[in-house]
PDB file of C-alpha atoms in Angstrom:
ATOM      1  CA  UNK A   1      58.234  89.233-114.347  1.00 73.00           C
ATOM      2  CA  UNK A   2      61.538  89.312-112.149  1.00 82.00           C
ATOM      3  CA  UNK A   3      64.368  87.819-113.633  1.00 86.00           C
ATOM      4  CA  UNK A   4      64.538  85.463-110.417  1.00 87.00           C
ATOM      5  CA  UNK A   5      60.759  84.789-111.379  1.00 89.00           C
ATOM      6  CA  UNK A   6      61.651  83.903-115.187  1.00 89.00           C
ATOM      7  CA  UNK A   7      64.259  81.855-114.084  1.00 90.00           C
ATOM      8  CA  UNK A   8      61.848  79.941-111.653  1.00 91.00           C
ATOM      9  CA  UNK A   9      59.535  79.420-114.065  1.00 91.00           C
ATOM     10  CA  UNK A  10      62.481  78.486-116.905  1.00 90.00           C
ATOM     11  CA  UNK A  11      62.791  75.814-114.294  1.00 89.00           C
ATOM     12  CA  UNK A  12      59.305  74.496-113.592  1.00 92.00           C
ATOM     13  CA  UNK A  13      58.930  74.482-117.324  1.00 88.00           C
ATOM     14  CA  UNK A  14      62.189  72.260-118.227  1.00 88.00           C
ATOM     15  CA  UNK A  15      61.256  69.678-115.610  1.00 90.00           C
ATOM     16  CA  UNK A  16      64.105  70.052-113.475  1.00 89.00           C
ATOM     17  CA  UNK A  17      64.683  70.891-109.398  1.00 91.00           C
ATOM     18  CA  UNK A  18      66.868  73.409-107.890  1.00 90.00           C
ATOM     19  CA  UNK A  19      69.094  70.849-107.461  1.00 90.00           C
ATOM     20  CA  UNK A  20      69.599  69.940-110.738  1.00 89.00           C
ATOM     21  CA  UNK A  21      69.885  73.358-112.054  1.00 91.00           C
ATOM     22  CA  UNK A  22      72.625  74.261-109.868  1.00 89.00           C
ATOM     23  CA  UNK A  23      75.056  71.016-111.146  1.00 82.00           C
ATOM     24  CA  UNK A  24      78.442  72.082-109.525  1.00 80.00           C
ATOM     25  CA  UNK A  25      78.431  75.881-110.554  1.00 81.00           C
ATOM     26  CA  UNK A  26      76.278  77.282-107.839  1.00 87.00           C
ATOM     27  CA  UNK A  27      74.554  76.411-104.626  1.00 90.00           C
ATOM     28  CA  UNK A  28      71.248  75.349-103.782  1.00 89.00           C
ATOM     29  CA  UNK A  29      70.774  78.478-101.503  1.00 90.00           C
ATOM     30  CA  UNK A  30      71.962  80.758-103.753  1.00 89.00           C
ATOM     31  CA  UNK A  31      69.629  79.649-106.719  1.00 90.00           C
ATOM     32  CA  UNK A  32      66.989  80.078-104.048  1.00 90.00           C
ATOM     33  CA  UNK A  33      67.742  83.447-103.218  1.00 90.00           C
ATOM     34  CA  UNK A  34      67.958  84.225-106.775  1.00 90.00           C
ATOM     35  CA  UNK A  35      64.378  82.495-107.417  1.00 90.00           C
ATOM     36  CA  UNK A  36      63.218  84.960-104.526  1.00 91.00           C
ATOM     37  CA  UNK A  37      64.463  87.900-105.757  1.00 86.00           C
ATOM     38  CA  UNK A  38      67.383  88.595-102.687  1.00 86.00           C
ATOM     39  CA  UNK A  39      70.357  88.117-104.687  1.00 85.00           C
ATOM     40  CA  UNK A  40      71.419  88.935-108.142  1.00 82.00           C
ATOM     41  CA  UNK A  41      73.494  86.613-110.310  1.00 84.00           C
ATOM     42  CA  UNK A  42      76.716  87.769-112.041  1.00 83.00           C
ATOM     43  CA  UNK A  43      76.688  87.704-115.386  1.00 82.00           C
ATOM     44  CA  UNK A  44      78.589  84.624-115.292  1.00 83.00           C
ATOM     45  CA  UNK A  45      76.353  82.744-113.105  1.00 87.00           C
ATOM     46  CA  UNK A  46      73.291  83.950-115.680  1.00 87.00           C
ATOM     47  CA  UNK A  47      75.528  82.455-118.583  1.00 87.00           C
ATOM     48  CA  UNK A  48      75.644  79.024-116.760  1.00 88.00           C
ATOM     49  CA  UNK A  49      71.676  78.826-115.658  1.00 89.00           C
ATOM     50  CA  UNK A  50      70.483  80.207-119.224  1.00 87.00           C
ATOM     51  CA  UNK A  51      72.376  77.415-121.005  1.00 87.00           C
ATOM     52  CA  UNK A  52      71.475  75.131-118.529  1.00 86.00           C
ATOM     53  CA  UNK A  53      67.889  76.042-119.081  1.00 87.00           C
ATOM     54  CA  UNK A  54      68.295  76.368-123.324  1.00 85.00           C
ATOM     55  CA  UNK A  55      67.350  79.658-123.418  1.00 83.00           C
ATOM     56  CA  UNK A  56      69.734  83.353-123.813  1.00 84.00           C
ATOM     57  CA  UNK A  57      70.469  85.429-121.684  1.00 81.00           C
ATOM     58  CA  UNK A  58      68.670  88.595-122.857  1.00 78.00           C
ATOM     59  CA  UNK A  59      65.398  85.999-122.102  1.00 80.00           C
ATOM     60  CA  UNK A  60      65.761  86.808-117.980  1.00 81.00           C
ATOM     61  CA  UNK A  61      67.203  90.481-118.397  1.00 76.00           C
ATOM     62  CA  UNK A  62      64.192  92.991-117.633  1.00 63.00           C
ATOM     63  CA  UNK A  63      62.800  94.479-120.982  1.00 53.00           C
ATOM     64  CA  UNK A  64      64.474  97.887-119.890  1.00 52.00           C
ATOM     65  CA  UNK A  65      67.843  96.176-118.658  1.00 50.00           C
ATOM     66  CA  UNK A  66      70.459  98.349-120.425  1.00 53.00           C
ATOM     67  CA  UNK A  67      73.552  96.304-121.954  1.00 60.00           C
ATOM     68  CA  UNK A  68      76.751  98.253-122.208  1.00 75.00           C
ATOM     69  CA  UNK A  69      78.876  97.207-125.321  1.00 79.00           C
ATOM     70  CA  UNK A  70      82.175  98.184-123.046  1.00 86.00           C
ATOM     71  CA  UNK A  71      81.583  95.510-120.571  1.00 83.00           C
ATOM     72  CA  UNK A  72      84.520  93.600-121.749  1.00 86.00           C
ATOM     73  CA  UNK A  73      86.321  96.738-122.161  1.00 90.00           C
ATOM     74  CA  UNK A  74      85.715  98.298-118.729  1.00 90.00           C
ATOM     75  CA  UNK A  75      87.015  94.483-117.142  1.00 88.00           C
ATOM     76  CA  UNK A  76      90.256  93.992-118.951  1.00 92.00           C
ATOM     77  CA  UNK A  77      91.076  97.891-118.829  1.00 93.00           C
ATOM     78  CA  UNK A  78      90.383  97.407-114.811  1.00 92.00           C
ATOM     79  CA  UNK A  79      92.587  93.900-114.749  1.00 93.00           C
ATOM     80  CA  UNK A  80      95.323  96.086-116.645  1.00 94.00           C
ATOM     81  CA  UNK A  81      95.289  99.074-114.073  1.00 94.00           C
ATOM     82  CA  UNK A  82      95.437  96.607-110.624  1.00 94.00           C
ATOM     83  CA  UNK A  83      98.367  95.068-112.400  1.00 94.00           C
ATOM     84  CA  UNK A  84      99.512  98.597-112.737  1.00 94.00           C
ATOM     85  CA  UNK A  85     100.154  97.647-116.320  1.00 96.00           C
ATOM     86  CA  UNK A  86      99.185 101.421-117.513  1.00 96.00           C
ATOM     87  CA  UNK A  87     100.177 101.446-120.763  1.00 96.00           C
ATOM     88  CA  UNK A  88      98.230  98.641-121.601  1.00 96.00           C
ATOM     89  CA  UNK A  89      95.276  99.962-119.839  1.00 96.00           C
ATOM     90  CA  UNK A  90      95.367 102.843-122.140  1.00 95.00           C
ATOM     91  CA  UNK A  91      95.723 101.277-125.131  1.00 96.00           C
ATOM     92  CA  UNK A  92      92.428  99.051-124.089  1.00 95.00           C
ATOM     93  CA  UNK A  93      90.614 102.070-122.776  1.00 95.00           C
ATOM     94  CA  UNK A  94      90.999 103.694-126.254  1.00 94.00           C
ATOM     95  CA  UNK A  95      89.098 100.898-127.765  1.00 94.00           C
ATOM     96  CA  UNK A  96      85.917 102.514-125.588  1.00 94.00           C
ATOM     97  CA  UNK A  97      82.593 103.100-127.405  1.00 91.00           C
ATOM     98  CA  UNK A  98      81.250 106.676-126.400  1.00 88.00           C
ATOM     99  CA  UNK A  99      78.650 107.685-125.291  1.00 88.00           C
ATOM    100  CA  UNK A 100      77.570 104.787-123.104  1.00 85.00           C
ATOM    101  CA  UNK A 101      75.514 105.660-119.751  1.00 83.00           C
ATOM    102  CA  UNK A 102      76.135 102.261-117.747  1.00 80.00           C
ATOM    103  CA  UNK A 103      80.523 102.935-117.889  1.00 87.00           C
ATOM    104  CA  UNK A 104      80.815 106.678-118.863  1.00 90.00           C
ATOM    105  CA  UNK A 105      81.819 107.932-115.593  1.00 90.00           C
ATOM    106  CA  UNK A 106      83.535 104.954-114.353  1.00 91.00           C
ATOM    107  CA  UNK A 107      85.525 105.369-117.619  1.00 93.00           C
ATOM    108  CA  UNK A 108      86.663 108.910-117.097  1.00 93.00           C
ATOM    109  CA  UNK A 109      87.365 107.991-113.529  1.00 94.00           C
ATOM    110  CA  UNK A 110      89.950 105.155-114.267  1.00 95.00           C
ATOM    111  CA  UNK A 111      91.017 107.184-117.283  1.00 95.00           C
ATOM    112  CA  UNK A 112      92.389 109.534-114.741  1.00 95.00           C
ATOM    113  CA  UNK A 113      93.627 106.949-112.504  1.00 96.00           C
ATOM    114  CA  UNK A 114      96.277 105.192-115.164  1.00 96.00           C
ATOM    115  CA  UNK A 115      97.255 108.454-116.442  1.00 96.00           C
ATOM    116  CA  UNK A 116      98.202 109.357-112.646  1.00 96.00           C
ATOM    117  CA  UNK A 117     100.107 105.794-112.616  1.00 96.00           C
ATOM    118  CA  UNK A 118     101.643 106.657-115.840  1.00 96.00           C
ATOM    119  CA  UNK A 119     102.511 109.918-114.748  1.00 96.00           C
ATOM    120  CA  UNK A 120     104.090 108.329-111.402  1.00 95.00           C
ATOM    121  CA  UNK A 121     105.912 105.714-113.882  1.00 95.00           C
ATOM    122  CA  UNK A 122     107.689 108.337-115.880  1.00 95.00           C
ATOM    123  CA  UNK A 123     108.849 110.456-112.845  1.00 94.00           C
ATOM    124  CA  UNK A 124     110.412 107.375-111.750  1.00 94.00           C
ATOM    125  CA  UNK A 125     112.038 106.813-115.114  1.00 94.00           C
ATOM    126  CA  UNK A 126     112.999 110.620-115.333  1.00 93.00           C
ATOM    127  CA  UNK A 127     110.654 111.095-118.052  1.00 94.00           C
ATOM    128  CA  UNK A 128     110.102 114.486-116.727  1.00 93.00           C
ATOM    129  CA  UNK A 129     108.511 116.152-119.535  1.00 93.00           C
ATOM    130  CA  UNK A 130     106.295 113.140-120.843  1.00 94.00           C
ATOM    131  CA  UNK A 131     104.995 113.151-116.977  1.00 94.00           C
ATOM    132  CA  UNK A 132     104.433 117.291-117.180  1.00 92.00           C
ATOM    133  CA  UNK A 133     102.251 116.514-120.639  1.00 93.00           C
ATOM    134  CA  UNK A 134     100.314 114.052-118.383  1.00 94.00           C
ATOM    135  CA  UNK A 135      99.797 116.286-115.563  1.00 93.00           C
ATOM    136  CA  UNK A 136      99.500 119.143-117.034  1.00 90.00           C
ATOM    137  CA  UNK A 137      96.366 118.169-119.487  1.00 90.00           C
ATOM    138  CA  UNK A 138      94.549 115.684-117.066  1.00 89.00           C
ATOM    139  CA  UNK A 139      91.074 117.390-116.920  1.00 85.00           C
ATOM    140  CA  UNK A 140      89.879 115.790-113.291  1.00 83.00           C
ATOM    141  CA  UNK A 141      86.244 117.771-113.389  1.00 82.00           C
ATOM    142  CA  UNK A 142      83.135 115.953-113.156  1.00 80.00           C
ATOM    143  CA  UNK A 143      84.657 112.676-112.062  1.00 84.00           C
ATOM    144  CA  UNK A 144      84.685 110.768-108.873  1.00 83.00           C
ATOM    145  CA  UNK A 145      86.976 112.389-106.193  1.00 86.00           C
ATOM    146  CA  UNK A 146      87.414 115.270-108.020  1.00 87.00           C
ATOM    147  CA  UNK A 147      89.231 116.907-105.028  1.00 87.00           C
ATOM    148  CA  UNK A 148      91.024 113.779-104.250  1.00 89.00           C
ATOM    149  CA  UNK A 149      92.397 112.973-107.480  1.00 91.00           C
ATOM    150  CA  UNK A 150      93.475 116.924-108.160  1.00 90.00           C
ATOM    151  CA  UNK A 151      95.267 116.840-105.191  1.00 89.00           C
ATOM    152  CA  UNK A 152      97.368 113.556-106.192  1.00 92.00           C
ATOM    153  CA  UNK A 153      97.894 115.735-109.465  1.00 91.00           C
ATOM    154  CA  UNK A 154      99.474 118.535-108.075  1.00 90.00           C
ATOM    155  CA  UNK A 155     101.706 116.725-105.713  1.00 90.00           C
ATOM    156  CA  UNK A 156     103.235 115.086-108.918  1.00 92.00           C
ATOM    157  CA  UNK A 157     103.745 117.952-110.679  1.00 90.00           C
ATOM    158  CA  UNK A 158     105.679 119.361-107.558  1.00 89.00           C
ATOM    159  CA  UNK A 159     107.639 116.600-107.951  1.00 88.00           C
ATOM    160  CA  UNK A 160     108.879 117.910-111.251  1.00 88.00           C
ATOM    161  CA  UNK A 161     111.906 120.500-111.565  1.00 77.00           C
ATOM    162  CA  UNK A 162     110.748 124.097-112.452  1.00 72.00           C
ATOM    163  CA  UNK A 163     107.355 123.551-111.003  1.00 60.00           C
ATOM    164  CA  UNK A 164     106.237 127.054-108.720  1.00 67.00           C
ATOM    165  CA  UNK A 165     103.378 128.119-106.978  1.00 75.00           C
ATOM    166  CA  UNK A 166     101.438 124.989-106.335  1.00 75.00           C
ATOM    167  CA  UNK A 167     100.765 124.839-102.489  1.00 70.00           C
ATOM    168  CA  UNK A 168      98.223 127.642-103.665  1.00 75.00           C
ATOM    169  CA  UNK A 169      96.022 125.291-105.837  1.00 75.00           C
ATOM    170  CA  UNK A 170      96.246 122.299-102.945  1.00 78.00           C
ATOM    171  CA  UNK A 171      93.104 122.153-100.657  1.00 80.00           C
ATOM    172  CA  UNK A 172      93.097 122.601 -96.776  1.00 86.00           C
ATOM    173  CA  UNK A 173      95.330 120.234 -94.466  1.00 89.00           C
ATOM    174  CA  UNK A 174      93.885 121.700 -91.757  1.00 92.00           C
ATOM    175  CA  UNK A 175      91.401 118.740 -90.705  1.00 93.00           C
ATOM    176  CA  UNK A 176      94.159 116.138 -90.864  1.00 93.00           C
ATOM    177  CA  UNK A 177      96.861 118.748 -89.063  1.00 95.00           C
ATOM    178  CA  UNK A 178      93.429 118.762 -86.496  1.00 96.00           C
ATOM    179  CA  UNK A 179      93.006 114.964 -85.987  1.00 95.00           C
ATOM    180  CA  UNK A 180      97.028 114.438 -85.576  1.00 96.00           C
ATOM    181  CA  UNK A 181      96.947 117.431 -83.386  1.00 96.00           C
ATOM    182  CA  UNK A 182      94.405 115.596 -81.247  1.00 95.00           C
ATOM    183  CA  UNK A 183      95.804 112.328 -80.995  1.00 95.00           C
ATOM    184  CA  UNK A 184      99.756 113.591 -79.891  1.00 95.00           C
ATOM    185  CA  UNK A 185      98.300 115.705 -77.358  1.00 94.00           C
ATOM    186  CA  UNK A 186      96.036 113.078 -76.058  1.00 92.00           C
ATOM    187  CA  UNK A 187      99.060 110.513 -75.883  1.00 94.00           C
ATOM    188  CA  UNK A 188     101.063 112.924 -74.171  1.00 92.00           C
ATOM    189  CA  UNK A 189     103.325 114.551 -77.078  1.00 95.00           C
ATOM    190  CA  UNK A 190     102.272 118.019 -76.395  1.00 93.00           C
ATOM    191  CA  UNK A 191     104.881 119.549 -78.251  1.00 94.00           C
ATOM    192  CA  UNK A 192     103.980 117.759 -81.883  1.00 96.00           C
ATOM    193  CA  UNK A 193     100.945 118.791 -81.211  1.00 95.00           C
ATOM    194  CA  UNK A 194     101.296 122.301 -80.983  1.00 95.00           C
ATOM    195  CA  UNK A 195     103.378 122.206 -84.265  1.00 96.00           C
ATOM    196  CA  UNK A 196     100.906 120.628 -86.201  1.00 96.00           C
ATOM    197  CA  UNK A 197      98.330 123.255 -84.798  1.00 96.00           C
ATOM    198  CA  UNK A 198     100.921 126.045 -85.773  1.00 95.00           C
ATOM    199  CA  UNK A 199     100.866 124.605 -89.381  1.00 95.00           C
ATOM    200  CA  UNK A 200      97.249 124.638 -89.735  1.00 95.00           C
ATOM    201  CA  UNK A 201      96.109 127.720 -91.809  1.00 92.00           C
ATOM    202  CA  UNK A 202      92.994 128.791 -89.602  1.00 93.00           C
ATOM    203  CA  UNK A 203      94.288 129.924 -86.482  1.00 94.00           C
ATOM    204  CA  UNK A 204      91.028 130.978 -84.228  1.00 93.00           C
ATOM    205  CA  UNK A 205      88.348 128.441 -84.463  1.00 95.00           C
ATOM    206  CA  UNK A 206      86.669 127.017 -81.371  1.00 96.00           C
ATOM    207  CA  UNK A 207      88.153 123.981 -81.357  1.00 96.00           C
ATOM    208  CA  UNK A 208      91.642 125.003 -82.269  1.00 96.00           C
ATOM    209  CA  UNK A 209      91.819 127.134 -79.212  1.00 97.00           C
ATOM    210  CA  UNK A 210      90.271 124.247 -77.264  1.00 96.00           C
ATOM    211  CA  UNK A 211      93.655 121.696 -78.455  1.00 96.00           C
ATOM    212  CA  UNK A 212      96.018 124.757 -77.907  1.00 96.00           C
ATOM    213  CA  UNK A 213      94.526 125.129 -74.604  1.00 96.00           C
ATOM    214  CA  UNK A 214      94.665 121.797 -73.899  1.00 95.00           C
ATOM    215  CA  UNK A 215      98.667 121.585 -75.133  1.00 95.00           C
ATOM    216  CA  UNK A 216      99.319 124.764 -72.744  1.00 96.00           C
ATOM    217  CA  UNK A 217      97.229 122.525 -69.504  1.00 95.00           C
ATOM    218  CA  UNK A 218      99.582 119.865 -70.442  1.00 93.00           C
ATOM    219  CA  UNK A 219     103.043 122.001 -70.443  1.00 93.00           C
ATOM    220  CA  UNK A 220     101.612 123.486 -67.328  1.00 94.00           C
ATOM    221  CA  UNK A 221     101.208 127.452 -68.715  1.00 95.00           C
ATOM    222  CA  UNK A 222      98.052 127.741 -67.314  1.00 96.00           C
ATOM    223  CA  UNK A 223      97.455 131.191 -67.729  1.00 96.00           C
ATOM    224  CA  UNK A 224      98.075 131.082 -71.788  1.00 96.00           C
ATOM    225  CA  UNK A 225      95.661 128.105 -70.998  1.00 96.00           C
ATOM    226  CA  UNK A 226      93.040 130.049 -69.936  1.00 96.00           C
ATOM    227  CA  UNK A 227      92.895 132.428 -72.710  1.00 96.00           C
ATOM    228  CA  UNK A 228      92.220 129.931 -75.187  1.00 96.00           C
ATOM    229  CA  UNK A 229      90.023 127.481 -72.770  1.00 96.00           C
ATOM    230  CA  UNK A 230      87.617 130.725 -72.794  1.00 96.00           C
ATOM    231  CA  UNK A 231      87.122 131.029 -76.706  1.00 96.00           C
ATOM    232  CA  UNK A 232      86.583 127.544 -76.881  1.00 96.00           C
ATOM    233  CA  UNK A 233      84.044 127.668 -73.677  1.00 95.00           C
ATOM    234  CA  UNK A 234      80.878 128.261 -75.382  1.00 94.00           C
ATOM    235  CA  UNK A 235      81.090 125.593 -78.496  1.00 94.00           C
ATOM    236  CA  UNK A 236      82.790 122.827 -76.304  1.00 95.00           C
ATOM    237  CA  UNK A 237      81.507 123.397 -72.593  1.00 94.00           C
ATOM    238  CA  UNK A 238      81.825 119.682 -71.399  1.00 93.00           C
ATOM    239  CA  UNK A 239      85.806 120.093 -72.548  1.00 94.00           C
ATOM    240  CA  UNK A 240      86.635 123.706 -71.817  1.00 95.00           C
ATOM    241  CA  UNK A 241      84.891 124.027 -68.228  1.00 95.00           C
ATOM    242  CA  UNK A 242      86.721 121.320 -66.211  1.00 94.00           C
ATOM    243  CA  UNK A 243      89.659 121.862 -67.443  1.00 95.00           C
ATOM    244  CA  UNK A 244      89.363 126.060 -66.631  1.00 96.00           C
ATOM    245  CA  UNK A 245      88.472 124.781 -63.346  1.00 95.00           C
ATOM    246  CA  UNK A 246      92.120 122.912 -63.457  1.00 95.00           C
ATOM    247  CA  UNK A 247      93.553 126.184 -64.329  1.00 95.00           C
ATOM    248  CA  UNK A 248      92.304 128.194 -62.176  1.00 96.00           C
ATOM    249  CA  UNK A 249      92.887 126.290 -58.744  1.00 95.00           C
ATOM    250  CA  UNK A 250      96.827 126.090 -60.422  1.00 96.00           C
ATOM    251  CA  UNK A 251      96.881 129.974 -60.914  1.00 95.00           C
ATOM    252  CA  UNK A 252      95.308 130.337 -57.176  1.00 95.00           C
ATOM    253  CA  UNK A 253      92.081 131.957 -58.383  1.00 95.00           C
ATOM    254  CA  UNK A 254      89.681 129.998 -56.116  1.00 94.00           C
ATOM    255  CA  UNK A 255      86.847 132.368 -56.870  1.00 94.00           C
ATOM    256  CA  UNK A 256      87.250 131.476 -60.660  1.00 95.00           C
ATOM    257  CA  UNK A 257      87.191 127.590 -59.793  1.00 93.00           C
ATOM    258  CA  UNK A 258      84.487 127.950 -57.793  1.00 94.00           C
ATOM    259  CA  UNK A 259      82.373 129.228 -60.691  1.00 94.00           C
ATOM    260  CA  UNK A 260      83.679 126.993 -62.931  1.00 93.00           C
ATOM    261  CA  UNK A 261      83.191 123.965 -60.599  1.00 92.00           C
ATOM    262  CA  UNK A 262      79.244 125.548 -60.296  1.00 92.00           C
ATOM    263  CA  UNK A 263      79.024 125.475 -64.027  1.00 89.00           C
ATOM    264  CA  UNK A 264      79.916 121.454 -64.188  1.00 86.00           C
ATOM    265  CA  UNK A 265      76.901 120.846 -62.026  1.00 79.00           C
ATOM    266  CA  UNK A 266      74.781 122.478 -63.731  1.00 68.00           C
TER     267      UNK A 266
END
């Protein structure tokens, strides 16, 4: 049986309606949708209807429900980190039980995450070498935004003195130098867009040559236009085309825009 059927039949069996059940701790239509199996109780909720009904909770939990002995370490060790009260998040998280398969991974992941804050914390306090321990030793494989949280790493440790050669370890900017690149040229700020374009490490793909293109359209140097318009022609033909057409009528080559005006009605 469910554990929306148990509790159903917990129900029919003490004699009492939904109604009842529910007193002032839940609705009607949420006992309902528990009943029939489209909602799940919070633990909480289960603690109310099980005393309500006399019986324990492990009674409605399925036979191979698995019961994590951190559950009360995992919520005050996440109440500690939103209050950014790190320290104390620590000092709870070391009271963890390992191994445990429901919170293992959720456990290395905020493990990471208040060592980060604490690392933050001491850079502010100019604990520079308690933050470099930090840093330095934070192993952030084989956890949730890996990439993510390395990369928060790293710019704290470049925030220390007597940190070198760390832009090498960073990953790409190059898709968010793209998307700002996009968005000033398309509001008109051609020249911030070309500067984020020249910062972006990879120089020659399709639709780099199609924003530079666009940036030398809007600055009117239609010919250094064209040259990159035509490496981006073949991956973005509904962009490139029209706007070679544009070019070429500016530069005088009517032959050109005439092919290039064919090619849109294609």
């Amino acid at each position: 049986m469910s554990l929306g059927e148990k509790l159903r039949q917990a129900r029919l069996d003490a004699g009492l309606s939904q109604r009842e059940l529910c007193g002032g701790e839940i609705t009607r239509n949420m006992l309902s949708c528990i009943e029939n199996g489209t909602a799940q109780p919070s633990m909480r909720t289960l603690q109310f209807l099980a005393g309500r009904l006399g019986k324990p909770v492990s009674y409605f939990l399925e036979e191979k429900a698995v019961v994590s002995v951190n559950q009360t370490v995992m919520a005050s060790a996440r109440q500690q980190y939103d209050a950014e009260q790190y320290e104390r998040a620590m000092a709870v998280l070391e009271k963890y039980t390992e191994p445990d398969p429901v919170y293992d991974r959720e456990k290395a992941l905020l493990t990471i995450l208040v060592q980060l804050g604490l690392a933050e914390q001491a850079i502010a306090q100019h604990r520079e070498q308690y933050a470099r321990e930090l840093l330095e030793n934070m192993d952030t494989h084989d956890v949730y935004c890996a990439e993510a949280l390395n990369r928060q790493r790293i710019l704290l440790l470049g925030r220390l003195r007597g940190r070198q050669r760390l832009c090498s370890q960073l990953p790409s900017l190059d898709e968010e130098l793209m998307l700002r690149s996009r968005e000033a040229i398309h509001e008109g700020n051609a020249r911030r867009g070309t500067h984020l374009l020249e910062a972006m490490q990879r120089r020659d793909t399709p639709q780099w040559m199609l924003l530079r293109g666009e940036a030398y359209l809007s600055e009117g140097a239609y010919q250094n236009a064209v040259q990159c318009l035509r490496r981006a022609e073949e991956a973005f033909p509904e962009d490139a085309i029209p706007r070679l057409e544009h070019c070429y009528r500016e530069l005088g080559d009517y032959k050109q825009a005439y092919l290039y005006a064919c090619k849109q009605k294609k």
